[in-house]
PDB file of C-alpha atoms in Angstrom:
ATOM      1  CA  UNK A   1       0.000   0.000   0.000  1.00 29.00           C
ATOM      2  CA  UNK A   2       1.977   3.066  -1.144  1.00 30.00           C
ATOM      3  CA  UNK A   3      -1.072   5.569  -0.941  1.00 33.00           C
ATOM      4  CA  UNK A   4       0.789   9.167  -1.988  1.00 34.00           C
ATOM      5  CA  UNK A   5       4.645  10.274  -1.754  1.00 38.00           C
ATOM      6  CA  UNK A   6       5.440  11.364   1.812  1.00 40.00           C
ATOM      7  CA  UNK A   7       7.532  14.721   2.474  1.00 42.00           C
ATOM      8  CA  UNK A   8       9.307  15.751   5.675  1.00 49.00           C
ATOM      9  CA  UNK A   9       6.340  18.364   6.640  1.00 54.00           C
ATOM     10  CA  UNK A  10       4.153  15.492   6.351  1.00 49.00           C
ATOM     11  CA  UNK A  11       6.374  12.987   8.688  1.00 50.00           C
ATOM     12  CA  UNK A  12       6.678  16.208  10.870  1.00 58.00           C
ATOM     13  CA  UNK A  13       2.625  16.566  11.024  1.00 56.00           C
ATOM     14  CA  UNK A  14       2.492  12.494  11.845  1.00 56.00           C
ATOM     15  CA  UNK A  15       5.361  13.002  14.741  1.00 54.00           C
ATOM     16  CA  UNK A  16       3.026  15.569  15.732  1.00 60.00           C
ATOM     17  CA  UNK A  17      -0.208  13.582  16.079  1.00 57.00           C
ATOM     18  CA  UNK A  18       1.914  10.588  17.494  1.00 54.00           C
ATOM     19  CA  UNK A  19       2.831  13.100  20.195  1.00 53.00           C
ATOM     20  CA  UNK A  20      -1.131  13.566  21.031  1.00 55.00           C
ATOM     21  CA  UNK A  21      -1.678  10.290  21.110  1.00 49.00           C
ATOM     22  CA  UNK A  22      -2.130   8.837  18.109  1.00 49.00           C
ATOM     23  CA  UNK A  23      -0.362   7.169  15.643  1.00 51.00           C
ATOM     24  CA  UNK A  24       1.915   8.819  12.921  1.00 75.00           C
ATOM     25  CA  UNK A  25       2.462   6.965  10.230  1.00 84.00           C
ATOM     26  CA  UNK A  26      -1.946   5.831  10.627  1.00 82.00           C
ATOM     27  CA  UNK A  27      -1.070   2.144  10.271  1.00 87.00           C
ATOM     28  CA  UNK A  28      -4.485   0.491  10.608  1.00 86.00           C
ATOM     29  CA  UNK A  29      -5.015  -2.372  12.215  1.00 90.00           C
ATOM     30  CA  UNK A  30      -5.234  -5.507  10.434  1.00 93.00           C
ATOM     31  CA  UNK A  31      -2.932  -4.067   8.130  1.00 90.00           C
ATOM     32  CA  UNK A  32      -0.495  -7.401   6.773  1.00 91.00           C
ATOM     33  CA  UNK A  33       3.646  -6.713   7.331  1.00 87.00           C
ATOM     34  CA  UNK A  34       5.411  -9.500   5.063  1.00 86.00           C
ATOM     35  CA  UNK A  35       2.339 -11.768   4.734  1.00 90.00           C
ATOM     36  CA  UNK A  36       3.853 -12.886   8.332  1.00 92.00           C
ATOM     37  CA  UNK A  37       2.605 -10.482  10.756  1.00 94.00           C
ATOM     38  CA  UNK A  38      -1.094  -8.758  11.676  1.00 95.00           C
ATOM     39  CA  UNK A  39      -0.875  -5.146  12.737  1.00 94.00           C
ATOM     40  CA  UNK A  40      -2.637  -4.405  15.911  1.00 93.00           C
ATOM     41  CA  UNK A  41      -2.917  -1.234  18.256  1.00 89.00           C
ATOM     42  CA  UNK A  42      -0.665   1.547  18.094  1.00 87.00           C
ATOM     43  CA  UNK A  43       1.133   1.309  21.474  1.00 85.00           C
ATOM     44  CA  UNK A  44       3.326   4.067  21.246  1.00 82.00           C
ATOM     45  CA  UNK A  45       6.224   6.146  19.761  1.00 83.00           C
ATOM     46  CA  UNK A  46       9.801   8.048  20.608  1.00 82.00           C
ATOM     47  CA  UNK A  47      12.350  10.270  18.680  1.00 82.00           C
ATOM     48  CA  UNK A  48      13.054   6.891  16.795  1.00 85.00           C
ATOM     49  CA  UNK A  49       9.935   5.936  15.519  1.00 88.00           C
ATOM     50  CA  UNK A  50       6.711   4.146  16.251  1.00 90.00           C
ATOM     51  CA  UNK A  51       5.568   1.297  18.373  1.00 90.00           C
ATOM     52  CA  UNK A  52       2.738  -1.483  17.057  1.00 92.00           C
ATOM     53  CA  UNK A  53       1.520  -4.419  18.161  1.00 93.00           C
ATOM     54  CA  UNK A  54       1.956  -7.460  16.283  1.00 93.00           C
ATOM     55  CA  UNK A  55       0.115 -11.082  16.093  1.00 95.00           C
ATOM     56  CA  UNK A  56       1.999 -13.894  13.722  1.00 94.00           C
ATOM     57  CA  UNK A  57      -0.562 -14.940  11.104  1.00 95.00           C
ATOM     58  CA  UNK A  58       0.703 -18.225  11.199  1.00 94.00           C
ATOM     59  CA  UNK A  59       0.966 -19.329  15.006  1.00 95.00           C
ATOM     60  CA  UNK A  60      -0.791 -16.626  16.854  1.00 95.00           C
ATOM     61  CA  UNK A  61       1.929 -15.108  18.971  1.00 93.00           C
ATOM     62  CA  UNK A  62       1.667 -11.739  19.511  1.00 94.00           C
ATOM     63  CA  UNK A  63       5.049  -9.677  18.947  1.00 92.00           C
ATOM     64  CA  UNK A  64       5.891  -5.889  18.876  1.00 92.00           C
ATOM     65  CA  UNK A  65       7.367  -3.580  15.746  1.00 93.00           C
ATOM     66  CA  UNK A  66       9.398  -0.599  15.937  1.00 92.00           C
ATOM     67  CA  UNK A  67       8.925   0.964  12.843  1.00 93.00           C
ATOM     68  CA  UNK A  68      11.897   3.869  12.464  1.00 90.00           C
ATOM     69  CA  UNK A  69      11.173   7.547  10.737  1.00 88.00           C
ATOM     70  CA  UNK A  70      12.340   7.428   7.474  1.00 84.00           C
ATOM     71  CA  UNK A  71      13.750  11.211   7.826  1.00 80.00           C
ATOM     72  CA  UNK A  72      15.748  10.058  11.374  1.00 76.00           C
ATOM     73  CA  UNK A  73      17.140   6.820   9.622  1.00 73.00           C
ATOM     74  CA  UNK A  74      17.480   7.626   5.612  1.00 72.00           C
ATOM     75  CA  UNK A  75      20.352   5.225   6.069  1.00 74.00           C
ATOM     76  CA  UNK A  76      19.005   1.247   5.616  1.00 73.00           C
ATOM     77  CA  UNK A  77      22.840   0.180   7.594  1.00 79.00           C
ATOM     78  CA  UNK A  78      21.367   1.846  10.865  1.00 80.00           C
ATOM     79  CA  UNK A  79      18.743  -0.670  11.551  1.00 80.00           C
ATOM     80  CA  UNK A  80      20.737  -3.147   9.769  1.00 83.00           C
ATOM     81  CA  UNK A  81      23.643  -2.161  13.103  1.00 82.00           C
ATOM     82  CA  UNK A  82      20.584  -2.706  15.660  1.00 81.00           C
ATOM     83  CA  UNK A  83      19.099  -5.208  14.287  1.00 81.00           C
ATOM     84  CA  UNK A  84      23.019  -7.309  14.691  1.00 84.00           C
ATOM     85  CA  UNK A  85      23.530  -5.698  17.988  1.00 81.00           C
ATOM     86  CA  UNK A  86      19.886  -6.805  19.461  1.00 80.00           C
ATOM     87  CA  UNK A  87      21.271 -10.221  18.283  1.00 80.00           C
ATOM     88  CA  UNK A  88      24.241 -10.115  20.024  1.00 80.00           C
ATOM     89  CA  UNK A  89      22.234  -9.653  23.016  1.00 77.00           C
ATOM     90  CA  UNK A  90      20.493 -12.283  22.734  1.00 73.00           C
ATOM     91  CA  UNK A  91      21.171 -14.540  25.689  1.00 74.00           C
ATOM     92  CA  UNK A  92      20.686 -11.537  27.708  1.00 73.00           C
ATOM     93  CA  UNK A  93      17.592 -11.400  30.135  1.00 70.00           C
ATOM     94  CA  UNK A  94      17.054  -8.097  30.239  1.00 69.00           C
ATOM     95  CA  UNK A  95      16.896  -7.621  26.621  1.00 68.00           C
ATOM     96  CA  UNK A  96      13.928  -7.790  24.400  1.00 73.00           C
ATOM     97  CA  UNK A  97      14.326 -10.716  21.768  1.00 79.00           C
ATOM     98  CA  UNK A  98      14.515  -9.367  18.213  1.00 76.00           C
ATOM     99  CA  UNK A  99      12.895 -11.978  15.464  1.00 83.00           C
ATOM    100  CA  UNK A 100      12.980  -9.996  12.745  1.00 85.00           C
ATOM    101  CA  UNK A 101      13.793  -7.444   9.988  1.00 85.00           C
ATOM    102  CA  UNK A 102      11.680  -5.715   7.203  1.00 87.00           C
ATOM    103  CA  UNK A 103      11.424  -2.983   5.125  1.00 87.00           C
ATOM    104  CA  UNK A 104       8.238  -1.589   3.734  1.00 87.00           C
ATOM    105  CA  UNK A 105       6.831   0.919   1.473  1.00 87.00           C
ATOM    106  CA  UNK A 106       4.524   3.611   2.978  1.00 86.00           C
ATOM    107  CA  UNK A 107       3.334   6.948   1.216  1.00 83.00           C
ATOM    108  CA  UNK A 108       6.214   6.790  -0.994  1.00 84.00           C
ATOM    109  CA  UNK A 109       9.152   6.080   1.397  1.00 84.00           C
ATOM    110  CA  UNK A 110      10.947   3.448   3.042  1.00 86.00           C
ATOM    111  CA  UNK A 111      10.247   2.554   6.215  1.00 89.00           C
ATOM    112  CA  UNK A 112      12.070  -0.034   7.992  1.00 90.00           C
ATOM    113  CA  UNK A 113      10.923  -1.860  10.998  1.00 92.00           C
ATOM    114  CA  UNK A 114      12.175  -4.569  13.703  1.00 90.00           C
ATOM    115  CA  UNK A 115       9.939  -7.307  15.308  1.00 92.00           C
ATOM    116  CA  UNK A 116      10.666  -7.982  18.698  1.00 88.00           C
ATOM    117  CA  UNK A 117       8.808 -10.356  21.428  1.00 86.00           C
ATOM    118  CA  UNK A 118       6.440  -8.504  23.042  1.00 84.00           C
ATOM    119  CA  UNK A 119       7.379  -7.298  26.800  1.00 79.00           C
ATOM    120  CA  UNK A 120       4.465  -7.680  29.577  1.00 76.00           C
ATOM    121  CA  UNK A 121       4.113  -5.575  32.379  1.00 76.00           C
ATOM    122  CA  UNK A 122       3.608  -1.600  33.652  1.00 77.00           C
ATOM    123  CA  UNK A 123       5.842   0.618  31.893  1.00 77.00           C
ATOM    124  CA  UNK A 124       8.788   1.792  34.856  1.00 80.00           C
ATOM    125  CA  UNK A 125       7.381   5.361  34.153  1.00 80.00           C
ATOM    126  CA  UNK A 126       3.814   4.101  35.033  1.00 83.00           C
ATOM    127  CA  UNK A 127       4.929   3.078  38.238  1.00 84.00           C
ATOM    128  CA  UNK A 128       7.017   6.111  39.459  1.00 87.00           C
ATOM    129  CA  UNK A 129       3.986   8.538  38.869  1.00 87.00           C
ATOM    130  CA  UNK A 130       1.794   5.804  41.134  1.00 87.00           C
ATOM    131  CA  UNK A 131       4.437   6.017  43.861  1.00 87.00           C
ATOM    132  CA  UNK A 132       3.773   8.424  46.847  1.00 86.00           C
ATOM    133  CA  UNK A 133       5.816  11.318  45.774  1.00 88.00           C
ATOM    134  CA  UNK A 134       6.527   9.844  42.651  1.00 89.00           C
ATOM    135  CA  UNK A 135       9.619   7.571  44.153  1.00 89.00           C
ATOM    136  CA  UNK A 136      10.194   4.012  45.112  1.00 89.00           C
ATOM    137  CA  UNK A 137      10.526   3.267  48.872  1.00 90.00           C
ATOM    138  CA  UNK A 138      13.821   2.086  49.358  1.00 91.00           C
ATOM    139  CA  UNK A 139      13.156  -1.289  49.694  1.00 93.00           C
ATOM    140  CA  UNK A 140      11.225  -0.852  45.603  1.00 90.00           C
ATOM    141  CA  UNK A 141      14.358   0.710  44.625  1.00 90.00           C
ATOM    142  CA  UNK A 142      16.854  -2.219  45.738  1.00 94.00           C
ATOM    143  CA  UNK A 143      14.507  -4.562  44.498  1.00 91.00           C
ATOM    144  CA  UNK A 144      14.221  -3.467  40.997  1.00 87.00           C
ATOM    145  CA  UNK A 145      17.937  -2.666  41.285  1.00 90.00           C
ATOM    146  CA  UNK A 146      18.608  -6.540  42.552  1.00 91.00           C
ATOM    147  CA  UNK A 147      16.264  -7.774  39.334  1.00 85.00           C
ATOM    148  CA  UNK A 148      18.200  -5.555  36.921  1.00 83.00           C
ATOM    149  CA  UNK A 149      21.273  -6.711  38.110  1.00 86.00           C
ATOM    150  CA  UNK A 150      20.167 -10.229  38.067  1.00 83.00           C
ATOM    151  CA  UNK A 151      19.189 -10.121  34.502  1.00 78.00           C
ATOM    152  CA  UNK A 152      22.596  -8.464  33.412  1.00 75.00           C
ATOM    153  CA  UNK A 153      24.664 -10.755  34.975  1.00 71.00           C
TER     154      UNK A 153
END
């Protein structure tokens, strides 16, 4: 689906609406990445790119996709680098898996994304601002410290 050529004011307007909420790019849902994947909810975004859920047509698992800015990575090497570097991490426990690689054409540009398993849990933001104060006791603190370690080492 390559609906109309994409210019940087246009990326800057979807940034923009990604910042209020929604997504940028305006994926939809049930969209189809590489006849592997199912597009689900946007989940979120950063300075990088874009955050989607992801279900695996084939076996049902449900992954994540980053999918980068084509004006912050014009250069296909740079997720290429991550993409190697996420697999060098991979016997790491603190490390999101990556599965996969893919490049796709939207509104005239490149855009190239990474699959990754899909993290459960609060967000560590999430559970600051619920905190009294908006900080861990110290006990909270040394745990998540102890559990960070632990999955580094």
């Amino acid at each position: 689906y390559d609906p109309a050529p994409n210019t940087g004011k246009r990326m800057e307007r979807a940034r923009t609406k990604a910042r209020e909420g929604g997504p940028g790019f305006g994926f939809r849902p049930g969209m189809l990445l590489d006849r592997r994947y199912r597009l689900g909810a946007f989940l979120g975004y950063g300075y990088e790119g874009e955050v989607y859920h992801l279900t695996e047509v084939a076996t049902g698992i449900e992954r994540v996709a980053k999918f980068y800015y084509p004006d912050r990575f014009t250069d296909r090497k740079r997720t290429i680098r991550l993409a190697r570097k996420f697999h060098r991490l991979r016997h790491c426990d603190v490390v999101l898996q990556y599965y996969h690689h893919g490049q796709l054409r939207w509104r005239g540009q490149s855009v190239d994304y990474l699959v990754s398993e899909l993290a459960q849990g609060r967000i560590l933001h999430d559970m600051l601002d619920a905190q009294p104060k908006k900080r861990f006791t110290p006990f909270e603190a040394l745990h998540l410290t102890y559990a960070v370690a632990r999955g580094v080492a």
